[in-house]
XYZ file of C-alpha atoms in Angstrom:
765
model
C 10.714 104.634 -36.496
C 11.144 101.531 -38.695
C 13.299 98.450 -38.647
C 15.635 99.992 -41.248
C 17.182 102.214 -38.545
C 20.930 101.786 -38.154
C 21.979 98.949 -35.877
C 18.522 97.388 -35.593
C 18.018 93.645 -35.565
C 15.020 91.343 -35.770
C 14.456 88.772 -33.009
C 12.292 85.722 -33.754
C 11.058 83.759 -30.709
C 9.117 80.503 -30.716
C 7.654 79.594 -27.324
C 6.305 76.161 -26.431
C 4.247 75.337 -23.360
C 1.092 76.531 -21.635
C 1.071 79.925 -23.324
C -2.436 80.085 -24.782
C -5.406 81.246 -22.771
C -3.199 82.839 -20.095
C -2.836 86.359 -21.470
C 0.534 85.707 -23.082
C -0.075 87.680 -26.279
C -1.281 90.852 -24.506
C 1.671 90.469 -22.138
C 4.020 90.397 -25.159
C 2.162 93.369 -26.680
C 2.600 95.452 -23.521
C 6.239 94.404 -23.105
C 7.137 95.270 -26.706
C 5.250 98.566 -26.523
C 6.974 99.550 -23.270
C 10.367 98.904 -24.881
C 9.449 100.675 -28.118
C 9.866 97.545 -30.247
C 8.025 96.892 -33.513
C 6.755 93.536 -34.746
C 3.987 91.020 -34.043
C 2.855 88.110 -31.858
C 0.661 85.208 -32.867
C -0.870 82.015 -31.454
C 0.176 78.911 -33.329
C -0.701 75.276 -32.850
C 2.689 74.762 -31.220
C 2.466 77.734 -28.831
C 3.255 81.406 -29.426
C 5.495 83.012 -32.061
C 6.941 86.513 -31.783
C 9.021 88.739 -34.038
C 10.335 92.068 -32.731
C 12.764 94.610 -34.153
C 14.914 97.144 -32.355
C 18.355 97.861 -30.980
C 20.263 94.795 -29.708
C 20.253 95.875 -26.045
C 16.463 96.361 -26.112
C 15.984 92.962 -27.759
C 18.116 91.391 -25.027
C 15.991 93.061 -22.340
C 12.849 91.879 -24.131
C 14.108 88.278 -24.113
C 15.020 88.355 -20.413
C 11.693 89.878 -19.361
C 9.762 87.491 -21.609
C 10.701 84.626 -19.301
C 11.101 86.519 -16.040
C 7.786 88.439 -16.118
C 5.561 85.907 -17.893
C 1.866 85.697 -16.843
C 1.319 83.741 -13.613
C -0.519 80.807 -15.236
C 1.929 80.454 -18.141
C 4.354 77.548 -18.338
C 7.245 77.907 -20.784
C 8.592 74.476 -21.740
C 10.845 75.655 -24.491
C 12.001 78.909 -26.065
C 13.911 79.214 -29.338
C 15.378 82.599 -30.206
C 17.046 83.622 -33.478
C 18.520 86.977 -34.567
C 17.771 87.966 -38.165
C 17.989 90.955 -40.487
C 15.263 93.563 -39.872
C 12.263 93.819 -42.220
C 11.048 97.279 -41.254
C 7.956 96.587 -39.121
C 5.833 99.604 -38.288
C 4.362 99.373 -34.788
C 3.453 96.193 -32.899
C 0.387 94.074 -33.613
C -1.365 90.913 -32.440
C -2.052 88.757 -35.474
C -4.666 86.078 -36.096
C -3.813 82.524 -35.075
C -2.305 80.047 -37.497
C -2.402 76.266 -37.765
C 0.345 73.689 -38.022
C 1.593 70.836 -35.898
C -0.465 70.851 -32.712
C 1.831 70.730 -29.732
C 0.660 73.733 -27.685
C -0.376 72.892 -24.147
C -4.077 73.080 -23.338
C -4.594 74.694 -19.954
C -6.740 73.095 -17.280
C -9.859 74.883 -16.096
C -8.860 77.681 -13.717
C -10.741 78.892 -10.631
C -12.269 82.374 -10.595
C -9.658 85.094 -10.085
C -10.026 87.891 -7.474
C -10.692 90.554 -10.138
C -13.634 88.666 -11.604
C -14.922 87.787 -8.153
C -14.938 91.469 -7.222
C -17.036 92.238 -10.303
C -19.477 89.420 -9.582
C -20.265 90.880 -6.161
C -20.256 94.554 -7.222
C -23.890 95.730 -7.674
C -22.688 98.529 -9.950
C -20.903 96.170 -12.338
C -22.632 94.868 -15.454
C -21.552 91.341 -14.478
C -23.109 91.506 -11.020
C -24.074 87.946 -9.984
C -23.346 86.711 -13.504
C -22.423 82.989 -13.181
C -20.194 82.849 -16.276
C -17.862 85.758 -15.573
C -14.238 85.111 -16.538
C -11.137 86.748 -17.974
C -7.764 85.793 -19.407
C -6.596 84.805 -15.924
C -9.422 82.428 -15.026
C -12.353 80.380 -16.208
C -12.990 77.309 -18.341
C -10.318 75.937 -20.678
C -10.029 72.152 -21.034
C -13.765 71.608 -20.513
C -14.702 73.879 -23.448
C -11.915 73.499 -26.023
C -12.638 71.418 -29.102
C -9.488 71.984 -31.155
C -6.218 73.906 -31.259
C -5.231 76.695 -31.481
C -7.207 77.930 -28.492
C -9.490 80.500 -30.115
C -13.198 81.129 -29.534
C -14.397 79.376 -32.737
C -12.596 76.257 -31.482
C -14.516 76.241 -28.170
C -18.054 75.582 -27.009
C -18.453 79.390 -26.792
C -18.513 79.584 -30.592
C -22.310 79.882 -30.596
C -22.359 82.978 -28.384
C -21.818 86.216 -30.343
C -20.254 88.884 -28.168
C -22.120 92.110 -27.538
C -20.417 95.428 -28.344
C -19.137 95.893 -24.778
C -17.627 92.399 -24.596
C -16.175 92.782 -28.079
C -14.377 95.984 -27.038
C -12.806 94.160 -24.089
C -11.889 91.197 -26.271
C -10.128 93.367 -28.871
C -8.250 95.691 -26.482
C -4.710 94.387 -25.821
C -4.543 96.399 -22.609
C -7.738 94.871 -21.196
C -7.479 91.766 -19.032
C -10.195 90.205 -21.206
C -8.193 90.603 -24.397
C -8.781 87.368 -26.307
C -10.362 85.724 -23.269
C -12.129 83.102 -25.355
C -15.041 82.419 -22.940
C -15.654 86.173 -22.446
C -19.350 86.917 -21.949
C -21.845 88.942 -19.969
C -25.576 88.706 -19.174
C -26.415 90.414 -22.460
C -24.654 87.953 -24.761
C -23.430 84.894 -22.863
C -24.750 81.645 -21.460
C -27.686 81.800 -19.082
C -29.229 79.695 -16.335
C -32.539 77.879 -16.188
C -34.244 75.929 -13.423
C -35.934 72.734 -14.652
C -38.291 70.445 -12.824
C -38.006 66.650 -13.056
C -39.870 66.619 -16.378
C -37.473 69.092 -17.994
C -39.874 72.024 -17.953
C -38.264 75.415 -17.336
C -39.672 76.993 -14.173
C -37.240 79.915 -13.747
C -34.426 81.667 -15.622
C -31.309 83.747 -14.981
C -30.802 85.054 -11.444
C -34.296 83.966 -10.406
C -33.241 80.372 -11.182
C -30.092 80.777 -9.098
C -31.997 82.144 -6.111
C -34.565 79.369 -6.480
C -31.795 76.747 -6.391
C -30.569 78.172 -3.085
C -34.106 78.042 -1.707
C -34.461 74.389 -2.724
C -31.190 73.511 -0.993
C -32.339 75.294 2.186
C -35.589 73.295 2.041
C -33.714 69.969 1.981
C -33.981 69.199 -1.729
C -31.352 67.554 -3.929
C -30.317 69.949 -6.704
C -28.540 68.741 -9.844
C -26.250 71.603 -10.836
C -24.569 71.778 -14.227
C -21.150 73.058 -13.326
C -17.854 73.502 -15.134
C -17.055 69.961 -16.251
C -20.321 68.201 -15.542
C -23.208 67.891 -13.126
C -22.961 67.899 -9.357
C -25.585 66.759 -6.874
C -25.791 69.233 -4.019
C -27.578 69.298 -0.665
C -27.288 71.282 2.562
C -24.335 69.701 4.384
C -26.006 70.423 7.761
C -29.224 68.598 6.886
C -28.871 64.952 7.956
C -32.127 63.935 6.295
C -31.076 65.458 2.960
C -27.610 63.859 3.171
C -29.079 60.429 3.934
C -31.588 60.805 1.118
C -28.725 61.536 -1.265
C -26.857 58.477 0.030
C -29.839 56.228 -0.607
C -30.409 57.678 -4.065
C -26.760 57.152 -5.065
C -26.519 53.756 -3.301
C -23.496 55.166 -1.502
C -23.704 53.735 1.997
C -20.559 55.000 3.712
C -18.082 56.525 1.252
C -17.437 60.144 2.309
C -18.993 63.034 0.427
C -17.008 66.119 -0.518
C -18.042 69.445 0.968
C -17.895 72.897 -0.606
C -17.526 75.648 2.003
C -18.395 79.301 1.311
C -15.108 80.700 2.653
C -11.770 79.852 4.224
C -13.217 80.875 7.583
C -15.984 78.318 7.124
C -13.378 75.663 6.335
C -11.430 76.486 9.481
C -14.625 76.147 11.526
C -14.875 72.451 10.648
C -11.250 71.433 9.968
C -7.701 72.103 11.067
C -5.988 73.871 8.167
C -2.228 74.367 7.808
C -0.747 77.219 5.775
C 0.089 74.842 2.925
C -3.389 73.332 2.973
C -4.900 76.826 2.898
C -2.735 77.716 -0.081
C -3.864 74.554 -1.869
C -7.539 75.237 -1.153
C -7.267 78.783 -2.517
C -5.045 77.905 -5.483
C -6.201 78.341 -9.100
C -6.491 74.524 -9.256
C -8.919 74.594 -6.288
C -9.016 70.836 -5.620
C -10.876 68.960 -2.938
C -8.364 68.868 -0.075
C -8.407 66.114 2.549
C -8.275 67.798 5.955
C -8.371 66.705 9.591
C -11.866 67.452 10.871
C -12.542 69.074 14.217
C -14.339 67.056 16.891
C -17.548 69.091 17.102
C -18.818 70.553 13.861
C -22.195 71.670 12.549
C -22.157 69.382 9.525
C -24.339 66.276 9.314
C -22.648 63.097 10.532
C -23.714 61.389 7.299
C -21.334 63.553 5.268
C -18.322 61.419 6.260
C -19.469 58.772 8.758
C -16.750 57.564 11.108
C -14.080 59.423 9.172
C -11.622 61.768 10.924
C -10.981 63.624 7.669
C -13.163 65.726 5.414
C -12.739 66.404 1.725
C -13.285 70.148 1.423
C -13.121 72.612 -1.447
C -13.843 76.283 -1.952
C -16.108 77.667 -4.699
C -14.212 77.710 -8.004
C -16.714 79.208 -10.471
C -18.848 82.358 -10.204
C -21.899 80.084 -10.150
C -20.624 78.345 -7.018
C -19.540 81.613 -5.418
C -22.957 83.244 -5.804
C -24.853 80.124 -4.722
C -22.696 79.678 -1.605
C -23.000 83.389 -0.780
C -26.789 83.069 -0.931
C -26.718 79.984 1.296
C -24.012 81.117 3.753
C -23.356 77.482 4.618
C -21.482 74.472 3.325
C -23.013 72.093 0.816
C -22.338 68.519 -0.155
C -21.141 68.670 -3.773
C -20.752 65.186 -5.210
C -20.453 63.938 -8.787
C -23.696 63.958 -10.750
C -23.846 60.300 -11.679
C -24.937 56.883 -10.562
C -22.488 54.325 -9.198
C -19.655 53.421 -11.604
C -20.866 55.879 -14.264
C -19.116 59.053 -15.483
C -20.638 62.378 -14.516
C -23.367 63.779 -16.758
C -22.421 66.725 -18.966
C -25.595 67.306 -20.990
C -28.839 68.474 -19.384
C -31.103 66.185 -21.420
C -28.919 63.199 -20.584
C -28.941 64.283 -16.937
C -32.740 64.303 -16.880
C -32.705 60.614 -17.765
C -29.671 59.387 -15.830
C -30.327 61.407 -12.682
C -34.061 60.744 -12.586
C -34.967 59.908 -9.007
C -31.720 61.353 -7.652
C -32.484 65.067 -8.083
C -35.571 67.132 -7.330
C -34.683 70.049 -9.609
C -32.035 70.829 -12.202
C -30.045 74.083 -12.400
C -28.736 74.047 -15.969
C -27.075 76.355 -18.474
C -26.669 76.461 -22.260
C -22.864 76.480 -22.527
C -21.958 73.021 -23.871
C -19.334 70.974 -22.038
C -16.812 69.503 -24.459
C -15.598 66.811 -22.051
C -16.452 65.702 -18.535
C -14.034 66.818 -15.823
C -14.437 65.737 -12.195
C -13.154 67.660 -9.191
C -9.560 66.805 -8.332
C -8.638 65.437 -4.897
C -5.408 66.236 -3.053
C -3.781 66.081 0.346
C -0.629 67.549 1.857
C 2.084 65.014 2.594
C 5.689 65.662 3.598
C 5.142 69.377 3.019
C 4.042 68.815 -0.575
C 0.844 68.371 -2.503
C -0.120 64.835 -3.436
C -2.875 64.413 -6.019
C -5.028 61.310 -5.550
C -7.570 62.142 -8.279
C -6.275 64.230 -11.162
C -8.892 66.124 -13.130
C -10.115 69.731 -12.951
C -7.281 72.198 -12.469
C -4.558 69.699 -13.426
C -5.555 67.777 -16.560
C -4.351 67.720 -19.266
C -1.032 69.359 -18.320
C 1.692 66.961 -19.461
C 4.566 65.192 -17.820
C 7.711 65.769 -19.845
C 9.937 62.759 -20.504
C 13.692 62.862 -20.880
C 13.518 61.627 -24.456
C 11.269 61.726 -27.505
C 8.880 58.835 -27.964
C 6.808 58.066 -31.072
C 3.103 58.864 -30.583
C 2.062 56.287 -28.006
C -1.297 55.717 -26.356
C -1.334 54.360 -22.801
C -4.786 52.980 -21.993
C -4.308 52.657 -18.233
C -5.808 50.165 -15.827
C -9.330 48.936 -15.101
C -9.919 50.919 -11.915
C -9.406 54.678 -11.517
C -8.703 54.760 -15.223
C -7.010 57.628 -17.006
C -5.388 57.470 -20.441
C -2.234 59.117 -21.752
C -0.928 60.193 -25.156
C 2.652 61.134 -25.989
C 3.466 63.959 -28.389
C 7.220 64.372 -28.672
C 8.511 64.440 -25.111
C 5.187 65.495 -23.623
C 2.858 62.875 -22.170
C -0.654 64.276 -21.893
C -2.515 62.465 -19.119
C -6.288 62.664 -19.408
C -8.687 63.665 -16.693
C -9.851 60.975 -14.251
C -12.246 58.628 -16.032
C -13.005 56.149 -13.257
C -13.657 52.437 -12.990
C -14.491 50.725 -16.273
C -17.390 48.805 -14.748
C -20.336 50.022 -16.856
C -21.065 50.665 -20.548
C -21.288 54.389 -19.765
C -17.838 54.372 -18.164
C -16.357 52.471 -21.095
C -17.847 54.993 -23.546
C -16.283 57.799 -21.507
C -12.947 55.953 -21.739
C -13.239 55.752 -25.543
C -14.304 59.398 -25.780
C -11.320 60.533 -23.720
C -8.986 58.723 -26.125
C -10.639 60.264 -29.176
C -10.543 63.713 -27.568
C -6.794 63.577 -26.875
C -5.962 62.247 -30.327
C -8.161 64.821 -32.055
C -6.971 67.718 -29.929
C -3.333 67.138 -30.826
C -3.921 65.492 -34.214
C -1.522 62.790 -33.042
C -2.714 59.325 -34.073
C -0.690 56.812 -32.040
C 1.597 54.317 -33.716
C 1.692 52.085 -30.626
C -0.825 51.183 -27.930
C 0.450 50.075 -24.537
C -1.704 48.352 -21.938
C -1.657 46.421 -18.682
C -0.486 42.800 -18.734
C -3.879 41.699 -17.363
C -5.626 40.024 -20.327
C -9.165 40.650 -19.046
C -9.016 44.387 -18.392
C -11.399 46.226 -20.713
C -8.588 48.662 -21.431
C -6.381 45.731 -22.516
C -9.107 44.410 -24.792
C -9.488 47.879 -26.306
C -5.762 47.931 -27.059
C -5.951 44.558 -28.761
C -8.844 45.715 -30.964
C -7.183 48.979 -31.975
C -5.350 47.453 -34.938
C -1.963 48.876 -33.938
C 1.165 47.263 -32.486
C 0.374 46.451 -28.848
C 2.822 46.471 -25.951
C 2.093 45.466 -22.397
C 3.626 46.510 -19.093
C 3.269 44.737 -15.776
C 0.997 46.746 -13.494
C 3.473 47.522 -10.702
C 6.307 48.274 -13.089
C 4.009 50.899 -14.621
C 3.380 52.334 -11.138
C 7.110 52.698 -10.522
C 7.874 54.158 -13.952
C 5.081 56.727 -13.549
C 6.675 57.971 -10.341
C 10.100 58.051 -11.988
C 8.715 60.008 -14.959
C 7.020 62.535 -12.704
C 10.239 63.029 -10.739
C 12.343 63.252 -13.930
C 14.378 60.206 -12.879
C 16.422 57.990 -15.139
C 17.536 54.472 -14.096
C 18.926 53.076 -11.879
C 16.423 53.065 -9.035
C 14.743 50.675 -6.629
C 11.030 50.778 -7.376
C 8.506 49.875 -4.665
C 5.026 49.028 -5.951
C 2.496 48.404 -3.156
C -1.238 48.300 -3.782
C -4.319 46.105 -3.555
C -4.098 44.067 -6.706
C -2.262 43.701 -9.989
C -1.735 40.934 -12.503
C 1.416 39.010 -11.636
C 3.585 37.462 -14.312
C 3.828 34.214 -12.282
C 0.072 33.651 -12.090
C -0.378 35.170 -8.626
C -1.924 38.492 -7.646
C 0.918 40.933 -7.032
C 0.852 44.001 -4.828
C 3.948 43.996 -2.611
C 6.781 44.282 -5.126
C 10.324 45.636 -5.349
C 12.016 46.199 -8.730
C 15.582 47.049 -9.606
C 15.098 49.415 -12.534
C 18.121 49.658 -14.823
C 18.632 50.784 -18.398
C 17.940 47.218 -19.520
C 14.647 46.703 -17.692
C 12.866 46.236 -14.370
C 13.821 43.066 -12.474
C 11.717 41.978 -9.493
C 14.211 41.607 -6.641
C 11.851 41.169 -3.680
C 8.209 40.510 -2.887
C 5.984 39.733 0.066
C 5.198 36.141 0.974
C 1.945 35.074 -0.658
C -1.250 33.837 0.982
C -4.667 32.695 -0.248
C -7.705 34.869 -0.960
C -10.735 32.598 -0.494
C -13.322 33.715 -3.020
C -10.991 35.960 -5.024
C -12.814 39.239 -5.657
C -15.258 38.435 -2.858
C -12.347 38.542 -0.416
C -11.634 42.102 -1.551
C -15.156 43.038 -0.427
C -14.881 40.988 2.778
C -11.645 41.579 4.715
C -12.687 38.746 7.053
C -12.005 36.318 4.190
C -8.615 37.879 3.526
C -7.817 37.633 7.230
C -8.706 33.919 7.313
C -6.446 33.350 4.319
C -3.584 35.043 6.144
C -4.235 33.314 9.484
C -4.596 29.895 7.847
C -1.185 30.361 6.260
C 0.396 30.883 9.703
C -1.776 28.858 12.083
C -2.976 26.050 9.825
C -5.889 23.966 11.170
C -5.675 25.682 14.536
C -7.267 28.836 13.165
C -10.734 27.254 12.971
C -10.814 26.855 16.739
C -9.920 30.519 17.354
C -13.393 31.912 17.920
C -11.812 34.709 19.961
C -10.489 36.255 16.727
C -12.915 38.651 15.040
C -12.665 37.334 11.436
C -13.290 33.748 12.614
C -16.268 34.783 14.725
C -17.637 36.823 11.817
C -18.697 33.640 9.988
C -21.464 31.198 10.771
C -20.327 27.598 11.231
C -21.471 26.511 7.765
C -19.763 29.480 6.056
C -16.615 28.793 7.998
C -16.574 25.225 6.750
C -16.824 26.412 3.138
C -13.940 28.856 3.585
C -11.900 26.113 5.240
C -12.439 23.790 2.286
C -11.528 26.517 -0.193
C -8.261 27.237 1.591
C -7.273 23.611 2.157
C -8.024 22.557 -1.427
C -7.002 25.909 -2.960
C -10.286 26.153 -4.838
C -11.131 29.661 -6.061
C -8.349 30.896 -3.802
C -5.776 32.891 -5.754
C -2.445 33.594 -4.086
C -1.441 37.192 -3.452
C 1.599 39.163 -2.309
C -0.477 42.315 -1.912
C 0.337 44.806 0.835
C -3.132 46.289 0.335
C -4.661 42.928 1.240
C -2.380 42.752 4.287
C -3.940 46.026 5.433
C -7.407 44.521 4.943
C -6.505 41.379 6.886
C -5.058 43.313 9.823
C -8.107 45.617 9.906
C -10.310 42.525 10.217
C -8.121 40.846 12.860
C -8.185 43.911 15.130
C -11.958 44.113 14.671
C -12.202 47.331 12.652
C -13.843 46.098 9.471
C -15.157 42.707 8.263
C -16.952 44.045 5.151
C -16.132 47.117 3.060
C -18.593 49.441 1.359
C -16.041 51.084 -0.909
C -12.529 50.438 -2.163
C -9.795 50.933 0.401
C -12.163 51.420 3.345
C -10.528 48.863 5.654
C -7.007 50.133 4.946
C -8.115 53.719 5.512
C -9.705 52.850 8.840
C -6.501 51.120 9.939
C -4.613 54.317 9.082
C -7.207 56.430 10.921
C -6.854 54.142 13.948
C -3.308 55.415 14.438
C -4.903 58.391 16.174
C -1.606 60.333 16.077
C 0.158 57.698 18.189
C 3.919 58.320 18.309
C 6.063 55.197 18.531
C 8.809 53.428 16.644
C 7.692 50.035 17.998
C 7.225 47.477 15.231
C 6.335 43.872 14.653
C 9.070 41.482 13.499
C 9.400 39.977 10.022
C 11.884 37.787 8.179
C 13.647 38.577 4.921
C 14.552 35.311 3.274
C 15.774 34.054 -0.052
C 12.693 33.347 -2.109
C 14.522 31.778 -5.037
C 15.282 33.102 -8.515
C 17.346 35.867 -6.886
C 14.133 37.318 -5.434
C 13.932 38.013 -1.704
C 10.691 37.354 0.187
C 9.354 39.474 3.040
C 7.895 36.854 5.400
C 5.155 38.356 7.560
C 4.565 35.191 9.647
C 6.402 36.589 12.715
C 4.389 39.801 12.298
C 1.073 37.914 12.329
C 2.049 35.867 15.382
C 2.981 38.983 17.349
C -0.084 40.900 16.159
C -2.475 38.112 17.194
C -0.773 37.984 20.593
C -1.316 41.732 21.006
C -4.974 41.455 20.015
C -5.548 38.637 22.489
C -3.775 40.646 25.173
C -6.137 43.568 24.551
C -3.457 45.978 23.318
C -4.934 49.303 22.084
C -5.788 49.285 18.383
C -3.812 52.514 17.716
C -0.669 50.843 19.048
C -1.292 47.671 17.034
C -1.824 49.763 13.904
C 1.381 51.726 14.508
C 3.418 48.558 15.058
C 2.025 47.123 11.811
C 2.755 50.280 9.799
C 6.254 50.481 11.243
C 6.925 46.844 10.360
C 6.115 47.576 6.725
C 8.517 50.515 6.781
C 11.202 48.316 8.340
C 10.711 45.753 5.576
C 11.035 48.445 2.925
C 14.278 49.766 4.408
C 15.630 46.215 4.811
C 15.089 45.418 1.122
C 16.630 48.747 0.106
C 19.675 47.937 2.254
C 20.034 44.515 0.636
C 19.941 45.967 -2.889
C 22.109 48.998 -2.118
C 20.372 51.156 -4.753
C 20.473 54.762 -3.534
C 17.298 56.105 -5.172
C 14.072 54.518 -3.918
C 10.779 55.206 -5.710
C 7.482 54.758 -3.826
C 4.338 54.112 -5.861
C 1.004 52.310 -5.722
C -2.230 52.957 -3.870
C -0.743 52.064 -0.458
C 1.345 55.242 -0.651
C -1.793 57.346 -0.414
C -1.451 56.447 3.283
C 0.126 59.512 4.845
C 1.722 57.782 7.838
C 3.182 54.965 5.737
C 4.649 57.359 3.184
C 6.039 59.871 5.643
C 7.605 57.182 7.835
C 9.087 55.471 4.769
C 10.622 58.722 3.532
C 12.000 59.568 6.983
C 13.513 56.135 7.602
C 14.974 55.867 4.111
C 16.644 59.244 4.470
C 18.046 58.284 7.870
C 19.494 55.148 6.264
C 21.219 57.177 3.554
C 18.782 56.607 0.687
C 17.104 59.180 -1.563
C 13.354 58.537 -1.601
C 10.949 59.794 -4.278
C 7.167 59.770 -4.232
C 4.256 61.141 -6.222
C 3.083 64.751 -6.303
C 1.128 65.772 -9.417
C 0.225 62.306 -10.697
C -1.725 59.894 -8.456
C 0.145 57.001 -6.820
C -2.963 54.892 -7.429
C -4.060 53.467 -10.786
C -4.701 56.981 -12.099
C -0.966 57.102 -12.862
C -0.708 53.759 -14.664
C -1.152 55.195 -18.189
C 1.801 57.548 -17.698
C 3.936 54.614 -16.552
C 2.896 52.607 -19.590
C 4.059 55.334 -21.971
C 7.268 55.788 -19.954
C 7.934 52.050 -20.356
C 7.781 52.412 -24.128
C 10.143 55.395 -23.975
C 12.620 53.305 -21.968
C 12.173 50.237 -24.172
C 10.737 48.159 -21.308
C 7.327 47.327 -22.782
C 6.887 43.829 -24.124
C 5.162 42.915 -27.354
C 1.741 41.583 -26.455
C 0.870 38.055 -27.493
C -1.911 37.810 -30.020
């Protein structure tokens, strides 16, 4: 039958979204064949294009099922359908990909699917124990793609010629490996090698994999080349191995992530809700922060003094086979040194990881771009991503309006960059802190990769208002028009963009630090966001940070700055307070002089620094070993206490139509509780509840119904959940982050959103 049959029509469909690398074309082939329709389907740089011919009722059924029955990993962002005169197609075919404007969505890397996993552990299957098994429904995507459209020659698999068996699968539209670009098997695909510290190969293929397991059992540190870069792995039960890894990475106390061999193994060490289990086993397979059980078999050094564990399940065949051989959990941490990006190349890893790893388990599939493991937790019955990388990047956030190609270069810490193409804002994988030359190179490479992938050179660069951020300096050197956005405004706009919100809204931006437009360090801000801009309507009372950045590392300094603001000279006689006693007499005198003369003592309104100060006053933490440690320990100290008790505060007119949250009454009451020996969990709860009260009080003064919560402080589960609950009880509609981090990993999205809304200011040159 041909398209010239009476009553036939031709249907042309253009589909935009994540429709490449998910089995969309074979799905269309099967759907058209089942309905007896003729035509073709093709990958294009903008997505997928289809033309089918047949009777009108069959074309209508085709269109309905196209959206209703789409492959599980597909995301249709737009579908344009047109009815045309038939051309007389004979049969249905899958055509070769075509170029054009590159707006198709690149999928994140996807965890191994159950079908592939079954093959990997089936001794009769030709892919038995093969570490690079994948199909259309799983496997590497973002970490291997070099250009669009997503076809094998455009990936790092281009150098691997398929054997006859793999080629048959690849060319059969009814096979689940039809056009699975990374398709491979032991006969034709990537292979493993075990290297010693000098780079000499000591084992290959499955022998190398079994040898790696033996090294882990013996207490060695193994550098494993994974999906998006190297990981350093040790036996999570072996305290000596864990401590050796800590010393090698100069990572004194920051928790390590753990990879468990099964969900049952996770439940043995942590309490796991149904939603947390779903998140662990999802195709994104992030590290999930879970409440640890009291007595577990893991080494204490994995997460010292921490009631939570970051746990993930194996997400590649390589991990699955290794964990099956070990039958125990492993520490799996980024293969890098402090403040550097993870290694992606084995020769580079030999140099950069020298002294950290005993042996190297490597493979010959190149990694196009580094991709860390993502980190998530469940909050208010939803996922909240705190590090967005594997499994999530570079899926876009879609804005409510078109914006010219704009590059957002993010912040200095927890950096990620973003590029707009039409209404889509593609947010890069987590890059990290821009503290080293290696990290800065990774930042530049991520920008080049996004621009090249979508062939979308930006016409505007938007950056943070802080003049000394390396990302800001990059923007100024780019040779394009530069816009800047205040740090906390960007936080708020990122949350609004993610929640598809248009102004008006009350934006709450609470974090540790951000460049303030009045010369102070902001971090406890409230903005009334309207169509004309973001006006700061409230802030926290400021106090001094003796030593500036040094105070961030020493909460005792922050605490003295806060106490001096309330108690004045009296504070120096209060040796019964932990932060005062934490200094020798001579040091105390120096701090006193700094505060009295305001020398190297910037003023801050930061809620994050308030957390640090309170943690020091109650005696939890006088020095921190990693960012956010004091605030986290104050949250952990809650110990599931249930109370609505709170410390008092004042809300006063701060001038310039900006209200000030005055925490002086809070500090007085808190110090009284500490001196009275009140339990730390109760003190922590009263402090958290006071912050929530202040938030609700400001919202009530402004009367803006929609309240947006953003900034690193809203990674705190108790603070966020109490804020949402209290706001709802007061009649407000709260919004918070889900798929984009509330911390500085979301800043780049907010910067681009500011340009779309016309909020970004022209940067001074």
